[in-house]
XYZ file of C-alpha atoms in Angstrom:
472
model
C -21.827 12.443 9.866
C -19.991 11.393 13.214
C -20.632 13.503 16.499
C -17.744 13.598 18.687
C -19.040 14.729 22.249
C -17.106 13.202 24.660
C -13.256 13.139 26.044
C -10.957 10.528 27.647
C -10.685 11.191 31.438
C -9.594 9.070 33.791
C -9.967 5.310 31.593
C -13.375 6.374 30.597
C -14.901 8.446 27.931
C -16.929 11.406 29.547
C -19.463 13.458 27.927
C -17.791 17.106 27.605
C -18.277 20.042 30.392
C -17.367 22.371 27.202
C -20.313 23.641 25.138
C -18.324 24.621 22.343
C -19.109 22.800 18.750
C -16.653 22.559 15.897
C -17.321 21.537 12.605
C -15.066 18.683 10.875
C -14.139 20.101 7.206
C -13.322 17.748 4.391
C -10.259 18.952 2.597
C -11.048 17.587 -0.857
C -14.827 18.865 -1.481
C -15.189 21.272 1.849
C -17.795 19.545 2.935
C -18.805 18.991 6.257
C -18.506 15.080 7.869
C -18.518 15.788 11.354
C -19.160 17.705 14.784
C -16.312 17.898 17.754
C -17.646 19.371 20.981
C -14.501 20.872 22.502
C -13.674 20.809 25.800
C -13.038 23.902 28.293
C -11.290 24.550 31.299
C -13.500 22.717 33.475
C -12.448 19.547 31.262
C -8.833 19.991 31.445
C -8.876 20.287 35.280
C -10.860 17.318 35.387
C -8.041 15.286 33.510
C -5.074 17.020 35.036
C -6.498 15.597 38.279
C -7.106 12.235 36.931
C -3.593 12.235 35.466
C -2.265 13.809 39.256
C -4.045 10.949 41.090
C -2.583 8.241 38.497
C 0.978 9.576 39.050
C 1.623 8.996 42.954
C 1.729 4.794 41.565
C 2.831 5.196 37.950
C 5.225 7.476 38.657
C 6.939 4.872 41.031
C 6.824 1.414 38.148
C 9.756 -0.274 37.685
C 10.953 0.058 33.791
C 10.427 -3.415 33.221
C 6.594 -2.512 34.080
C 6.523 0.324 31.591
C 8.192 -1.792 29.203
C 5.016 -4.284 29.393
C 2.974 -0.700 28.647
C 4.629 0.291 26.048
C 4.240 -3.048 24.285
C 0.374 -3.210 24.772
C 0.051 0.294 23.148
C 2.089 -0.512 20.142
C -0.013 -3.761 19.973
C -3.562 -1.149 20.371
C -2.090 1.003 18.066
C -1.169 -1.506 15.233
C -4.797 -2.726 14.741
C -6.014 0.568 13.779
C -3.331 0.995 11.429
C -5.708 1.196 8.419
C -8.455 3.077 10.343
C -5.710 5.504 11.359
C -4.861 5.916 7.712
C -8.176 6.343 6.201
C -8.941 9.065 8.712
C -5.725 11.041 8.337
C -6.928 10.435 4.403
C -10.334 12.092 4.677
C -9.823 14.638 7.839
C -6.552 16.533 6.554
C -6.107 15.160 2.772
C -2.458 13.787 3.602
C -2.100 12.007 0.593
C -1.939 8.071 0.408
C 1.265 6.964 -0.096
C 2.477 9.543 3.071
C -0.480 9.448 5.274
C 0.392 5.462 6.011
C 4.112 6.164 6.572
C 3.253 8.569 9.346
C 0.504 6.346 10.908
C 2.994 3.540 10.726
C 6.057 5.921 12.153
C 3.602 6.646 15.115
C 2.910 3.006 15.982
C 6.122 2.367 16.064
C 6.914 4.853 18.087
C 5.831 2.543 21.269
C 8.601 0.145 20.369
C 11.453 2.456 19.635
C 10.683 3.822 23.261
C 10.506 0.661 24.988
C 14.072 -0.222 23.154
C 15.166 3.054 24.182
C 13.865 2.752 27.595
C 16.384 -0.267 28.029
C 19.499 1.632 27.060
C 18.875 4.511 29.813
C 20.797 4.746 32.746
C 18.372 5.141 35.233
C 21.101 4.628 38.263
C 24.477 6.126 38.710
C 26.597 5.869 41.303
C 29.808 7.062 43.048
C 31.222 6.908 46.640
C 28.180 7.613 48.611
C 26.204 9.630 46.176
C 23.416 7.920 44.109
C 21.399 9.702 41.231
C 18.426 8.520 40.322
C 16.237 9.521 36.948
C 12.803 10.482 38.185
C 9.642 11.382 36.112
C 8.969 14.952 35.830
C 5.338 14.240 36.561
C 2.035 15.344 35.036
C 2.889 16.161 31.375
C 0.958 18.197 28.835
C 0.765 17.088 24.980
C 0.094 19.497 22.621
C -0.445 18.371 18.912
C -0.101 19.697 15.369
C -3.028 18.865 13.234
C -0.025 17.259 9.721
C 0.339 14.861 11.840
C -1.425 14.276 14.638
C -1.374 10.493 15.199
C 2.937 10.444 14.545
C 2.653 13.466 17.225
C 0.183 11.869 19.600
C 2.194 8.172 20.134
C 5.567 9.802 20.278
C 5.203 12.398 22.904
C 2.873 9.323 24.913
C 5.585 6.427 24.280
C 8.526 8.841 25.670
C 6.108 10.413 28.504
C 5.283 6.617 29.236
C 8.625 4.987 29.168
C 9.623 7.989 31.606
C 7.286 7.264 33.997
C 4.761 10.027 33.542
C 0.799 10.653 33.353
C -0.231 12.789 30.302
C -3.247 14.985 29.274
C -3.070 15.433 25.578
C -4.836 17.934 23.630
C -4.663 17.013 20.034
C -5.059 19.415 17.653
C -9.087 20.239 16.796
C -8.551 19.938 13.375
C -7.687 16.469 14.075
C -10.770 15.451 16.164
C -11.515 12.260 14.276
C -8.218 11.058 13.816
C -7.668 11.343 17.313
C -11.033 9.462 18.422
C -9.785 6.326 16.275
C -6.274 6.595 17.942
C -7.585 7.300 21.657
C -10.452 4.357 21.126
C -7.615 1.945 20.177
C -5.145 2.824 22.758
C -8.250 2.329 24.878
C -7.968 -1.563 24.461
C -4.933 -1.023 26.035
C -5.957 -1.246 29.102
C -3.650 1.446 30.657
C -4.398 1.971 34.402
C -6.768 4.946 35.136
C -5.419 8.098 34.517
C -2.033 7.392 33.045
C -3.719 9.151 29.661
C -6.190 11.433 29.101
C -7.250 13.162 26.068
C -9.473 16.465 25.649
C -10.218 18.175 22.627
C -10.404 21.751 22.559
C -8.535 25.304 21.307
C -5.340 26.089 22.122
C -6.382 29.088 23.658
C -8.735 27.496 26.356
C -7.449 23.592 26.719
C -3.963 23.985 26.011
C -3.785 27.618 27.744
C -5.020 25.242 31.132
C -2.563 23.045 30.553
C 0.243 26.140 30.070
C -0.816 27.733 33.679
C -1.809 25.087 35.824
C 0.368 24.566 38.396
C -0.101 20.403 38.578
C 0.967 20.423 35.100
C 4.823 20.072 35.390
C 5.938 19.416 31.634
C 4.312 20.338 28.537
C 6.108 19.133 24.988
C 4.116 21.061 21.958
C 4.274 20.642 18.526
C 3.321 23.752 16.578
C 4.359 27.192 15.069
C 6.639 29.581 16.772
C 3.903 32.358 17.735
C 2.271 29.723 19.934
C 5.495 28.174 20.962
C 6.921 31.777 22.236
C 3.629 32.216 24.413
C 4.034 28.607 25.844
C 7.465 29.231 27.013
C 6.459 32.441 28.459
C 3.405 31.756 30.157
C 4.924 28.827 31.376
C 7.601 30.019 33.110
C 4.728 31.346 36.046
C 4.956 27.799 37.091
C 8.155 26.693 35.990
C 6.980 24.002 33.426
C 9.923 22.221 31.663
C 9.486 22.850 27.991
C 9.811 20.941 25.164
C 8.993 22.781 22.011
C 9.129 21.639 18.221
C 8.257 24.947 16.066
C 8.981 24.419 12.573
C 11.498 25.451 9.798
C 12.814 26.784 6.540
C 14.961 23.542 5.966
C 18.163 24.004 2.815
C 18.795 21.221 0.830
C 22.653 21.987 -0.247
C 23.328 20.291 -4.175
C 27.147 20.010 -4.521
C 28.500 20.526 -7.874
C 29.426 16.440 -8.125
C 25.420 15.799 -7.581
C 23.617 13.441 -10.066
C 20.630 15.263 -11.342
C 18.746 12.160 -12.067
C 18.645 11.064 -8.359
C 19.539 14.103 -6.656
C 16.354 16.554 -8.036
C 14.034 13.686 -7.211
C 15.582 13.426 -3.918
C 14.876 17.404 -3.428
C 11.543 17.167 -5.099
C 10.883 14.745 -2.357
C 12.056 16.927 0.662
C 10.187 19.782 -0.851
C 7.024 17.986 -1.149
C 6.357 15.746 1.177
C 3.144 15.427 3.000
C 2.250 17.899 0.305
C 4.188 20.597 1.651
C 2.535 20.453 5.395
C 5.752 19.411 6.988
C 7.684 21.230 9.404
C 11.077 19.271 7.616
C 10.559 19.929 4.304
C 13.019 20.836 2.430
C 11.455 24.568 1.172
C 14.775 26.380 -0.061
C 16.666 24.568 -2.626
C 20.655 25.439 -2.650
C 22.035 25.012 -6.564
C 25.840 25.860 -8.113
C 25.062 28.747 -10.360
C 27.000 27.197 -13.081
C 24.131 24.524 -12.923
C 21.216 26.503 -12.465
C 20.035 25.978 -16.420
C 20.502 21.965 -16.123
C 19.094 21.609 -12.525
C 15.816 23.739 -13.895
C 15.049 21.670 -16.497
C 15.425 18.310 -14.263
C 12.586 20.213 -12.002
C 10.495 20.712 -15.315
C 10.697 17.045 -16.245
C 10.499 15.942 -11.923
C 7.710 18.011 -11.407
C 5.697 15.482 -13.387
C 5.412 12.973 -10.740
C 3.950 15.415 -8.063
C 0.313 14.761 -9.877
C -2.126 17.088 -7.752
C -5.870 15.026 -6.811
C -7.861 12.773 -4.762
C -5.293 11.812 -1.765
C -7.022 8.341 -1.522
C -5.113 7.702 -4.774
C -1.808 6.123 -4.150
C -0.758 8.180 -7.629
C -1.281 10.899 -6.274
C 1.622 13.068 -5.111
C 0.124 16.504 -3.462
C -3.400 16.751 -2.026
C -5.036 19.607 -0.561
C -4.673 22.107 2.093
C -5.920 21.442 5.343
C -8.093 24.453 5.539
C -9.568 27.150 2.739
C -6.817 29.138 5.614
C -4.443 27.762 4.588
C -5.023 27.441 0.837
C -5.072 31.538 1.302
C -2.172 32.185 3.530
C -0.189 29.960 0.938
C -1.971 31.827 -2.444
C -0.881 35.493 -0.448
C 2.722 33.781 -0.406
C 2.575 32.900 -4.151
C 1.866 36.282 -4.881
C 4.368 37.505 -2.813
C 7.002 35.831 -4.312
C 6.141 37.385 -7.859
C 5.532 40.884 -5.949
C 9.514 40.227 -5.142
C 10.775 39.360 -8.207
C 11.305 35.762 -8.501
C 10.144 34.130 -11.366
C 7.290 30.832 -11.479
C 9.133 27.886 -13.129
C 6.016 25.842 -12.412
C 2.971 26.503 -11.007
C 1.509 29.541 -9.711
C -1.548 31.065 -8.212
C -5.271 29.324 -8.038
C -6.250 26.164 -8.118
C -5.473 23.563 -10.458
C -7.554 22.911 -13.460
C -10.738 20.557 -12.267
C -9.903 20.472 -8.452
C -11.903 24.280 -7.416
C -14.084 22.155 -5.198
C -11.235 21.711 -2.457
C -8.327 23.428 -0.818
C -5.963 22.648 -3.573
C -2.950 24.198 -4.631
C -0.864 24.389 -7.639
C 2.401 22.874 -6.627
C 5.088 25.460 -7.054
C 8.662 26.278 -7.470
C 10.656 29.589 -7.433
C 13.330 30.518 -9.461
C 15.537 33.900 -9.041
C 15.378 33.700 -5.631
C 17.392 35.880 -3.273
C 17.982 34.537 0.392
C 16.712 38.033 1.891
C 13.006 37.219 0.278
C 9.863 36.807 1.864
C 9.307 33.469 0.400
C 13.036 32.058 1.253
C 12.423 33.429 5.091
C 9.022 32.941 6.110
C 7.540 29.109 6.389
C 5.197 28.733 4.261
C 3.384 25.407 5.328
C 2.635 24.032 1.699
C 3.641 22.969 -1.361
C 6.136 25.875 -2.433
C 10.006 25.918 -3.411
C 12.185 28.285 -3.643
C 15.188 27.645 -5.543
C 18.458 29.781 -4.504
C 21.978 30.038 -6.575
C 25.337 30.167 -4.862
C 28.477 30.906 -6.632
C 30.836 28.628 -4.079
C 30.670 26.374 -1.232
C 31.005 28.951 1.866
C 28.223 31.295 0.146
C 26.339 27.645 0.282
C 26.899 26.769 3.442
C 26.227 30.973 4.837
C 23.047 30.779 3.154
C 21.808 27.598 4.306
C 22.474 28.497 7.701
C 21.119 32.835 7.226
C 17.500 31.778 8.599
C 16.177 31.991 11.857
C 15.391 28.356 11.840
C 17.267 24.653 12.536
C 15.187 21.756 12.028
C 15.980 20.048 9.033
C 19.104 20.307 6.078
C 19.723 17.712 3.519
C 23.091 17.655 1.507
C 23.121 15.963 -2.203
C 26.448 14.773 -3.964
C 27.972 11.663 -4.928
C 31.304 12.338 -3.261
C 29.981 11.214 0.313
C 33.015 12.722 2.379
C 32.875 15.759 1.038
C 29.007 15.554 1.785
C 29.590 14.997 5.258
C 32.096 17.941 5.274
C 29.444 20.194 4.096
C 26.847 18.627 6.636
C 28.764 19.275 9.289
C 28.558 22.732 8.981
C 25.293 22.938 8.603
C 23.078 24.761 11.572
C 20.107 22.081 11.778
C 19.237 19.458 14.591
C 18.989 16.990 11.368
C 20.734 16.452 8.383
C 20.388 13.889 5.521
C 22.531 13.090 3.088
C 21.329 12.057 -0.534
C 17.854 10.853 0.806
C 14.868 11.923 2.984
C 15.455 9.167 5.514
C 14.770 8.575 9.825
C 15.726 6.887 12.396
C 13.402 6.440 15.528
C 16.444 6.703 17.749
C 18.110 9.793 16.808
C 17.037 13.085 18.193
C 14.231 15.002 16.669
C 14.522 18.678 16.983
C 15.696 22.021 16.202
C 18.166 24.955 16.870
C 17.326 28.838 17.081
C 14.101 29.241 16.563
C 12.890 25.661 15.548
C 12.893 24.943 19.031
C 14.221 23.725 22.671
C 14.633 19.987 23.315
C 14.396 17.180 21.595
C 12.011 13.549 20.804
C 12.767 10.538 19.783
C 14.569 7.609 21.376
C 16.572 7.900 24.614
C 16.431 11.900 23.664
C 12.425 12.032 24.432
C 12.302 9.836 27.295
C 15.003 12.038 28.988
C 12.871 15.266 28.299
C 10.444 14.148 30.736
C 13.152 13.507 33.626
C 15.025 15.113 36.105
C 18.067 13.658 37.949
C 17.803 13.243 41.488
C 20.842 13.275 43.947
C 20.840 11.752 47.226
C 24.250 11.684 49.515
C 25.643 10.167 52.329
C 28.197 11.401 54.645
C-alpha cells in the first residue's frame, strides 16, 4: 500500500501542513491500495508564494528559453509513459486500450505547445505603439480525476509556453497518478517554483487558489456546479477564467450514413473512456425511417463493448470511478425507465460476475424524447440515449436544444452535405465520421460547457494579456 504524504513546493517535495488522510479506492475490487494526506490552506499559500517568487524571472524568459522547457518536460514525461498508464489502469479503471491514448495525448501536449509557442505573435507593431503579450502571472490548475495526467500536462505546457508559474491541484481521486507524473516532471529540472503541486479538496486547496489574491488565473476542468462557484468567487479578485465543464454531446446520422461504419463510429463516441468523458457522444440523433435498421446495428455493435478487468486490452468498458458514481449513474438508469424510454441493451445492476467493483451494465436508450431527464442531464458513464428526428432542421434543433457545447459529431457518406450540417451545429468541436483530435485546434465549449479554450496557440493565449505601450 503506498502512502502519499508529501506535496511539490518550490522544486522540492515537502511533507504536508494538512492533516487530512484520504483513502485510494481500487475501482475493480474496492479495495483499498493507498493513503493521500491532503493538503490545506496553509499548503496552498506556501506554493502560491513559491510560484509568486519564481515569476518575477520566469515571467520575463525569452520564448526560445521556454521552448528549451517545454522540451525537457515532454522528454520527463515520455519515460513514465507506461508508469503513467498502469496507474491511470489501477487508480480510476480507464480501460487499456484508452487509458494509454490519454497518457500519450498528455505527453504530447509539451510539444504541441512548444510548436504552438513558435507561431504566436508575441510583438505587434504600428507607428509608435508596440503591444506586447505578457504572462498573466501566477496560475491555478484545477484537475478532473478521467483524466488527470491529459489535464495536468496541458494546462502546464500552455501555462509554461506563456510564461507563467502554476500551482496545480489535481484531482484527489487521482493522488497516485499524479505522484508518478509530478516525480517525472521532477527530472525536469524546472527552476524552483515554476510548478508546484498540492493535493487536497476542492473545497479547501482549490477554494485558496479561487480567493487568493496572488493567484491571477485559474483554468479548471470539472462539472458546472463547481465551475459556476469558481467564476463567482473569483471575480472578488478578478481572476481570468478558463473553465471546461462538460456536455451532452449529439452525434447527427444523416440518412446517406453507412451503418456498418457509422454505428461503430457512434458506439465509439458514446463509449469512450467507458463513458467518463466530458465529449462523449451521449445522445444519438437517427432518421426515423431508420430507427428499426440502426437498432439492430447497436444490438450486433454492442458486442464489442465487453465489460471487465481494464488491464485487458479486450476489454471495452471498465468500472466506475467511485461506488458514487456507479449510484448516481444506476438512479439515471432508472430514471430513464421511470420516463418511458425503453432498454435496448443493458439496464440496471451490475453485470453478471463483476459485483466486486463499480461496474456498470453498458446501456442504450431507445424512445427517447429530447425533453427527458436522461437526454438533458450528463450522466458521466456508460449510457446512450438514442433520439428520432423526422427531417434535417428537427436534427439539427435538437442537437443544439441542450444547455451544453462541447462536443457534436456528424455521420454520412456525402461529406459536403456533412459539413453543411456541422456547421450548424452549436459545439466548440465537431467531427465528422470519426472520433478524431488535433493538438492544435481549440478545446472547449459554448453555453454552459464553458468560457475559453486549450489547446495549441488557443491555451497559451488564455494565460496572456496584451500590453500597449505608446509614444507621442
Amino acid at each position: 500500500m503506498k502512502a502519499i504524504t508529501t506535496h511539490y513546493i518550490d522544486g522540492s517535495f515537502v511533507e504536508s501542513h494538512g492533516r487530512e488522510v484520504m483513502d485510494v479506492i481500487r475501482p475493480t475490487n474496492g479495495e483499498v491500495i493507498g493513503r493521500a494526506t491532503l493538503g490545506d490552506e496553509e499548503d496552498t499559500r506556501r506554493a502560491i508564494a513559491a510560484a509568486e517568487r519564481a515569476f518575477s524571472t520566469f515571467g520575463r524568459t525569452t520564448k526560445r528559453e521556454r521552448a528549451k522547457i517545454l522540451r525537457g518536460l515532454h522528454k520527463a514525461a515520455s519515460a513514465r509513459i507506461d508508469e503513467l498508464t498502469a496507474a491511470m489502469i489501477e487508480e480510476y479503471g480507464g480501460v487499456a486500450q484508452f487509458s494509454r491514448l490519454i497518457v500519450q495525448s498528455g505527453v504530447n501536449a509539451f510539444a504541441a505547445a512548444e510548436q504552438a509557442l513558435e507561431e504566436i505573435p508575441w510583438t505587434r507593431s504600428w507607428n509608435k505603439t508596440t503591444v506586447t503579450m505578457e504572462p498573466v502571472g501566477v496560475a491555478g490548475l484545477i484537475t478532473a480525476w478521467n483524466a488527470n495526467a491529459l489535464f495536468m500536462c496541458l494546462k502546464l505546457a500552455s501555462a509554461v509556453a506563456a510564461g507563467c508559474t502554476v500551482v496545480i491541484k489535481p484531482s484527489e481521486m487521482s493522488s497516485l497518478q499524479a505522484r508518478v507524473l509530478v516525480e517525472a516532471l521532477h527530472e525536469a529540472d524546472l527552476p524552483k517554483g515554476v510548478l508546484n503541486v498540492v493535493a487536497g479538496l476542492g473545497t479547501v486547496v482549490g477554494a485558496e487558489l479561487v480567493r487568493n489574491p496572488d493567484v491571477a488565473k485559474i483554468s479548471f476542468t470539472g462539472s458546472v456546479a463547481v465551475g459556476e462557484a469558481i467564476m463567482r468567487d473569483g471575480a472578488a479578485t478578478m481572476k481570468r477564467v478558463t473553465l471546461e465543464l462538460g456536455g451532452k454531446s449529439p452525434t447527427v446520422l444523416l440518412d446517406d450514413a453507412a451503418l456498418d461504419k457509422a454505428i461503430p463510429s457512434a458506439l465509439i463516441m458514446a463509449f469512450l473512456n467507458s463513458g467518463q468523458a466530458c465529449a462523449a457522444g451521449t445522445r444519438l440523433l437517427v432518421p426515423k425511417k431508420r430507427l428499426d435498421e440502426v437498432k439492430q446495428s447497436i444490438r450486433e455493435g454492442m458486442r464489442a463493448f465487453t465489460v471487465g478487468d481494464p488491464a485487458d486490452p479486450k476489454t471495452g468498458v471498465g468500472p466506475m470511478v467511485s461506488q458514487k458514481q456507479y449510484e448516481r449513474i444506476q438512479s439515471y438508469i432508472r430514471k430513464g425507465i421511470e420516463e418511458g424510454a425503453e432498454v435496448l441493451v443493458g439496464g440496471e445492476g451490475r453485470p453478471e460476475g463483476l459485483e466486486a467493483g463499480f461496474y456498470v451494465k453498458p446501456t442504450v436508450f431507445v424512445n427517447v424524447k429530447n425533453d427527458m431527464t436522461i437526454a438533458q442531464e450528463e450522466i458521466f458513464g456508460p449510457v446512450l440515449s438514442v433520439i428520432a428526428y423526422d427531417s434535417e432542421e428537427e436534427a439539427v434543433r435538437i442537437a443544439n436544444d441542450s444547455k451544453y457545447g462541447l462536443h457534436s459529431a456528424v455521420l454520412g457518406t456525402d461529406i459536403q452535405h456533412a459539413r453543411r450540417v456541422a456547421s450548424q451545429l452549436r459545439a466548440g468541436r465537431v467531427v465528422i465520421n470519426n472520433m478524431t483530435d488535433d493538438p492544435q485546434a481549440p478545446w472547449g465549449g459554448f453555453k454552459y460547457s464553458g468560457v475559453g479554450r486549450e489547446y495549441g496557440q488557443y491555451g497559451i493565449e488564455a494565460f496572456l494579456e496584451p500590453r500597449a505601450i505608446l509614444e507621442p
